[in-house]
C-alpha positions as a Python dict, from the first residue, in 0.01 Angstrom:
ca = {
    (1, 'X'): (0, 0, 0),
    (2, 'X'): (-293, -265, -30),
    (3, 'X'): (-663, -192, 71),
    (4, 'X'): (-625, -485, 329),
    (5, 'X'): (-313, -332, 491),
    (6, 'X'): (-452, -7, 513),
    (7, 'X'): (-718, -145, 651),
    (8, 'X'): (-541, -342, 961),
    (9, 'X'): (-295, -40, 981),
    (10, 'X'): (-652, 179, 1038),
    (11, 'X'): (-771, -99, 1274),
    (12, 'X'): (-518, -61, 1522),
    (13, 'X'): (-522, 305, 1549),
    (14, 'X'): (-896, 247, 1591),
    (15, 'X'): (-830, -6, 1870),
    (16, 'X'): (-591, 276, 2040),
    (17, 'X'): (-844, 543, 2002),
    (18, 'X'): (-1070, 450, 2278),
    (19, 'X'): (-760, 387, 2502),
    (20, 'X'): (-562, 707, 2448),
    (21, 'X'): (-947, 837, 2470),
    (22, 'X'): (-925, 723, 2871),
    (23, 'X'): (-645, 961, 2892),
    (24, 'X'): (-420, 678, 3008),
    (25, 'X'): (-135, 735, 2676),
    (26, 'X'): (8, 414, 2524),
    (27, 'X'): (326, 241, 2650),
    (28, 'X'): (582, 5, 2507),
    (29, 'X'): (480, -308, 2745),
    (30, 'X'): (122, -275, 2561),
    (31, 'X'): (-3, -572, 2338),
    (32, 'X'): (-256, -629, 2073),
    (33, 'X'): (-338, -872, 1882),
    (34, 'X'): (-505, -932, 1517),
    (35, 'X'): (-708, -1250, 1578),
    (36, 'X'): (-836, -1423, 1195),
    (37, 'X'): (-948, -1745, 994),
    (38, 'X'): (-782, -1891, 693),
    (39, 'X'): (-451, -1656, 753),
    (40, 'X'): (-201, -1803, 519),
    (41, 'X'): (-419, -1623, 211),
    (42, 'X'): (-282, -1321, 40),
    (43, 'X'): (-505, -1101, 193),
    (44, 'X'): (-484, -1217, 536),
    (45, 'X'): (-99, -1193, 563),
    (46, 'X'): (-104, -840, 384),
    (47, 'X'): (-313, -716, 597),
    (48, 'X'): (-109, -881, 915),
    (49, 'X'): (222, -669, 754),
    (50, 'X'): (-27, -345, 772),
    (51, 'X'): (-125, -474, 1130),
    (52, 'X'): (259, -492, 1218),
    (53, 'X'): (397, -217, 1064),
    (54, 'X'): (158, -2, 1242),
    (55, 'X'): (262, -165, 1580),
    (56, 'X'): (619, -73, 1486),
    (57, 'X'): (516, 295, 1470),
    (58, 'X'): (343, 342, 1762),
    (59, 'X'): (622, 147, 1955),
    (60, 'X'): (362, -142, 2086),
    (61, 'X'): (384, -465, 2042),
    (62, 'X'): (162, -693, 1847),
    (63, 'X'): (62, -1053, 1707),
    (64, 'X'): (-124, -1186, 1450),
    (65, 'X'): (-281, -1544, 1539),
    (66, 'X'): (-527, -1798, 1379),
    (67, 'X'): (-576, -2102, 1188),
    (68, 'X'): (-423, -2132, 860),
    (69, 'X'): (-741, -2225, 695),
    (70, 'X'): (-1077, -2077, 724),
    (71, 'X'): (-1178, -2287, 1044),
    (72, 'X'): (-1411, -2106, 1292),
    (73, 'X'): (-1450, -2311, 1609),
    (74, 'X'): (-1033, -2280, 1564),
    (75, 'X'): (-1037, -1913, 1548),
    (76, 'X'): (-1250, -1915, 1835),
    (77, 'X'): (-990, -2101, 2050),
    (78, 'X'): (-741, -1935, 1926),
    (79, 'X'): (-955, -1576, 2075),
    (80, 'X'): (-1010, -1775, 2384),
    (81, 'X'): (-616, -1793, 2389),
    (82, 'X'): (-541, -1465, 2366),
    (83, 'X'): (-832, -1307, 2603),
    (84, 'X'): (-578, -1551, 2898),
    (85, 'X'): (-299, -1332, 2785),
    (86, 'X'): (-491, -1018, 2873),
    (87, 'X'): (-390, -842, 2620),
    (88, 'X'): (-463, -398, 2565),
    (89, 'X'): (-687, -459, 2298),
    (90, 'X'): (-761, -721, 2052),
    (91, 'X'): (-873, -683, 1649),
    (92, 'X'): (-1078, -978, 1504),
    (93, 'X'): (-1259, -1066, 1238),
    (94, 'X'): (-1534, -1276, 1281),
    (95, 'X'): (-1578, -1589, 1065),
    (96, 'X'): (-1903, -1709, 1307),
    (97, 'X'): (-2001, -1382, 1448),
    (98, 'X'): (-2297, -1577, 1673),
    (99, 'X'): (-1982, -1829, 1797),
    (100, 'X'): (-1791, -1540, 1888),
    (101, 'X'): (-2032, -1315, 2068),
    (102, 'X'): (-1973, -1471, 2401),
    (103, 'X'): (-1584, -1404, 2382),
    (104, 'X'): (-1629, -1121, 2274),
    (105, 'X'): (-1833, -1025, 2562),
    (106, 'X'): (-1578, -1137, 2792),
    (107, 'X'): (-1301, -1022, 2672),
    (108, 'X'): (-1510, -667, 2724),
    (109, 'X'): (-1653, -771, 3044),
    (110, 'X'): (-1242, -800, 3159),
    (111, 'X'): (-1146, -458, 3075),
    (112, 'X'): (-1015, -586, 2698),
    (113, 'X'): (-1087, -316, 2387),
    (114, 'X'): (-1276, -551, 2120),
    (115, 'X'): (-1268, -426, 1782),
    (116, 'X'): (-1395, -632, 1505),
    (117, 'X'): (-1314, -545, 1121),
    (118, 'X'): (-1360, -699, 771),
    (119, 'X'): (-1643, -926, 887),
    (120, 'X'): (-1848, -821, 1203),
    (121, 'X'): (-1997, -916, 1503),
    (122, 'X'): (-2291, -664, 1548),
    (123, 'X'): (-2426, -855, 1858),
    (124, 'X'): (-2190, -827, 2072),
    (125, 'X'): (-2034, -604, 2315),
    (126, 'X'): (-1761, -502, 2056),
    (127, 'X'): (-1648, -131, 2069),
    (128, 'X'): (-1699, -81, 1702),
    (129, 'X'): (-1659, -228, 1384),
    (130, 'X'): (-1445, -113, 1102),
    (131, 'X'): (-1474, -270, 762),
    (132, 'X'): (-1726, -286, 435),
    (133, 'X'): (-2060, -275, 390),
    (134, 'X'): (-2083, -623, 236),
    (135, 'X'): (-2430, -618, 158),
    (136, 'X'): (-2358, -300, -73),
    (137, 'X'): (-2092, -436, -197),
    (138, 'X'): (-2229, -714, -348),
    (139, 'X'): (-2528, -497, -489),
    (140, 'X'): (-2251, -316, -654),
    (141, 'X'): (-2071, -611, -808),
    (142, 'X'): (-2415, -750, -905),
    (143, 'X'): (-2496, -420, -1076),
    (144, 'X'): (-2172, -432, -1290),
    (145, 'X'): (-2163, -777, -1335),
    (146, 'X'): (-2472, -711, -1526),
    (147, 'X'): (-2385, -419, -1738),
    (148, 'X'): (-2051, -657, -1796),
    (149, 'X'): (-2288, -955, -1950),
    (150, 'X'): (-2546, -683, -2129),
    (151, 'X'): (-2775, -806, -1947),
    (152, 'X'): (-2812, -1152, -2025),
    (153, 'X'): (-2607, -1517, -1931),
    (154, 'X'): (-2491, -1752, -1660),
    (155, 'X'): (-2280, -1666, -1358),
    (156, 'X'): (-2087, -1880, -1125),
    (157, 'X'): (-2025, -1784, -810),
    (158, 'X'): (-1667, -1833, -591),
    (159, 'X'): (-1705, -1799, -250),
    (160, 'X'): (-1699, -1923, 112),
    (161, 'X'): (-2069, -1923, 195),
    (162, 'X'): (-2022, -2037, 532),
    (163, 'X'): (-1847, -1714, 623),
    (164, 'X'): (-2079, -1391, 767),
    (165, 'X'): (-1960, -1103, 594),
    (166, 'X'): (-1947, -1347, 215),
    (167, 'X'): (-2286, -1442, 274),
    (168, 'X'): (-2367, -1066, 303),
    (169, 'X'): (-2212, -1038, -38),
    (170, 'X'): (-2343, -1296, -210),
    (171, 'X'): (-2692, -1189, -93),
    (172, 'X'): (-2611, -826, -252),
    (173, 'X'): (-2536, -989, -582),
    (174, 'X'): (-2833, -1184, -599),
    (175, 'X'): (-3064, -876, -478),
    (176, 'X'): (-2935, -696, -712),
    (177, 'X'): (-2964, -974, -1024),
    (178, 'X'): (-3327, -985, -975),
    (179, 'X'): (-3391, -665, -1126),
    (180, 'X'): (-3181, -824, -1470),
    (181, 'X'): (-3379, -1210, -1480),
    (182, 'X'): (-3180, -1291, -1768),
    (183, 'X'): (-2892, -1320, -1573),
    (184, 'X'): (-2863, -1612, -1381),
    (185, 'X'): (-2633, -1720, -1055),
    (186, 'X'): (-2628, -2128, -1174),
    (187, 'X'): (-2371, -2227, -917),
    (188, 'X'): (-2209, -2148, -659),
    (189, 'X'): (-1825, -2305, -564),
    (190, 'X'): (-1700, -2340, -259),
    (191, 'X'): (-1364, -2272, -289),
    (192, 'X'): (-1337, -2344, 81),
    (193, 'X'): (-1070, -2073, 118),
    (194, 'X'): (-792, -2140, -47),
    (195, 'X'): (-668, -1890, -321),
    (196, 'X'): (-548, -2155, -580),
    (197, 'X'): (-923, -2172, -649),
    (198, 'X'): (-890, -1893, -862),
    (199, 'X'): (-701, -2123, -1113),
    (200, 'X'): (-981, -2309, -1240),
    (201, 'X'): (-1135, -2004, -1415),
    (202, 'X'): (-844, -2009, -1670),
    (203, 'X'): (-867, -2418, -1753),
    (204, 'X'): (-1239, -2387, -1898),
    (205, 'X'): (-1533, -2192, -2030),
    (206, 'X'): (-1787, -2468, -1999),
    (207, 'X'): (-1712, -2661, -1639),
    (208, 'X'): (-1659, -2583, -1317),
    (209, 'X'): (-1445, -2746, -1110),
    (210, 'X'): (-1531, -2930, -765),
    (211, 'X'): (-1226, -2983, -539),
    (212, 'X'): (-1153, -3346, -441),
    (213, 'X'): (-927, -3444, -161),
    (214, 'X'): (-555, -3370, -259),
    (215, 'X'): (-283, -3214, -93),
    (216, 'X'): (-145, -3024, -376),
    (217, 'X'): (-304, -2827, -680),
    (218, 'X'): (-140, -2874, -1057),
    (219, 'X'): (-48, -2519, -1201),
    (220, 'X'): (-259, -2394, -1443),
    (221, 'X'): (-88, -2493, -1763),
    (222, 'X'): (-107, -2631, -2125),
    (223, 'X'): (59, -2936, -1947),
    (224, 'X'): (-196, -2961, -1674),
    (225, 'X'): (-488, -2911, -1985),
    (226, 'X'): (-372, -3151, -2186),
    (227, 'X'): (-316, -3460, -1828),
    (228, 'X'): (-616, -3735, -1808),
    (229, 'X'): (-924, -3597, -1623),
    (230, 'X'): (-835, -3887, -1377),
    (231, 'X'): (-469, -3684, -1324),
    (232, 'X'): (-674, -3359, -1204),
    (233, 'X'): (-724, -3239, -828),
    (234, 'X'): (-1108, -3104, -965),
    (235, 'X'): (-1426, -3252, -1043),
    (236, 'X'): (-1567, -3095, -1421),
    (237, 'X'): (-1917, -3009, -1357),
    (238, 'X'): (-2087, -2945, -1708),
    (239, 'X'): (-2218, -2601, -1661),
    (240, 'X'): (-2251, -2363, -1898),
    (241, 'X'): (-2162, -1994, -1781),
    (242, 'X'): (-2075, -1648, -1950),
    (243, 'X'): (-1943, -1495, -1639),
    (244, 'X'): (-1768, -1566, -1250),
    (245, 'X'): (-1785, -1326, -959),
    (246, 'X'): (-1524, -1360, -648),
    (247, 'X'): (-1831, -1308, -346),
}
């Protein structure tokens, strides 16, 4: 089983806790929900399988709602949508944790368990969060990104950097680069949530790619290598680079 399943599968027995807590038991008419951004990625629908299949066990029902891509004023609709259902309890992570502190706190305020996990909310009236420490986490890639390089090249980045808990990340790389100078973050890529991203790591060793408005991505191939520039979905950038990270 994943890390990402396990971790919605944990969620929603943390979500139960405080209930059963109360002394009032669970029953079959209960409903929770698993609220996300961007949840057509890999991780996002394995962890909605872990969020389901834990559902199934404890004989409750459950949904798992959000925009496909990483959209926060959608996600917060979508939150806003659920709170009308009044739902037992409700799991969410947090793509703009300031945007979603006031539902949060209403959802609360109406007798609603609020649990956020994977990115947080810490400002709000949320029971509890379950997830990583991001910060750390990145301190830790940082760390071993370093050892990786010897201690000397160019990194680029791939991220979302307008998402909380990645920013957290990112920031824990770069703390933890500044105690190895010779190894430098020289750019960082949006890859504005979508997986495919990952495909441009495998065309080159001296660009990086910026995305330009398509609806499709070519596969990462010898055919796609050897099509005009003008045939790609991605921008070359001429940057030199030794090393990526995944923020």
């Amino acid at each position: 089983m994943s890390n990402s399943k396990i971790l919605a599968y944990v969620c929603l027995l943390g979500l139960l806790f405080p209930i059963l807590n109360c002394g009032t038991g669970h029953e079959a008419e209960e409903k929770y929900f698993l609220v996300a951004s961007n949840i057509q990625v890999p991780y996002w629908q394995t962890a909605g399988a872990g969020f389901s299949q834990a559902a199934k066990d404890l004989k409750v029902r459950a949904e798992f709602v959000g925009p496909d891509t990483f959209d926060p004023k959608a996600q917060q609709q979508a939150f806003q949508k659920v709170v009308t259902q009044k739902p037992t309890g409700i799991l969410v992570s947090s793509a703009d944790p300031q945007l979603m502190k006031e539902d949060i706190d209403k959802a609360i305020a109406a007798g609603i368990a609020v649990v956020t996990m994977d990115s947080d909310a810490p400002t709000s009236k949320r029971l509890f969060f379950i997830g990583t420490n991001n910060y750390q986490a990145g301190v830790t890639g940082g760390q071993r990104l370093a050892k990786e390089l010897h201690g000397k090249g160019n990194v680029v980045v791939f991220t979302m950097p307008e998402q909380a808990n990645l920013q957290e990340r990112l920031r824990g790389y770069r703390d933890a680069l500044e105690s190895t100078p010779q190894v430098k973050i020289v750019r960082v890529v949006d890859i504005k949530g979508d997986p495919r991203a990952k495909n441009v790591t495998r065309w080159t060793g001296s660009c990086v790619w910026k995305p330009r408005a398509a609806k499709k991505w070519p596969p990462c191939s010898a055919t796609t290598r050897s099509r005009t520039r003008s045939s790609w979905l991605w921008t070359p950038i001429p940057t030199p680079w030794n090393g990526c990270a995944a923020a």
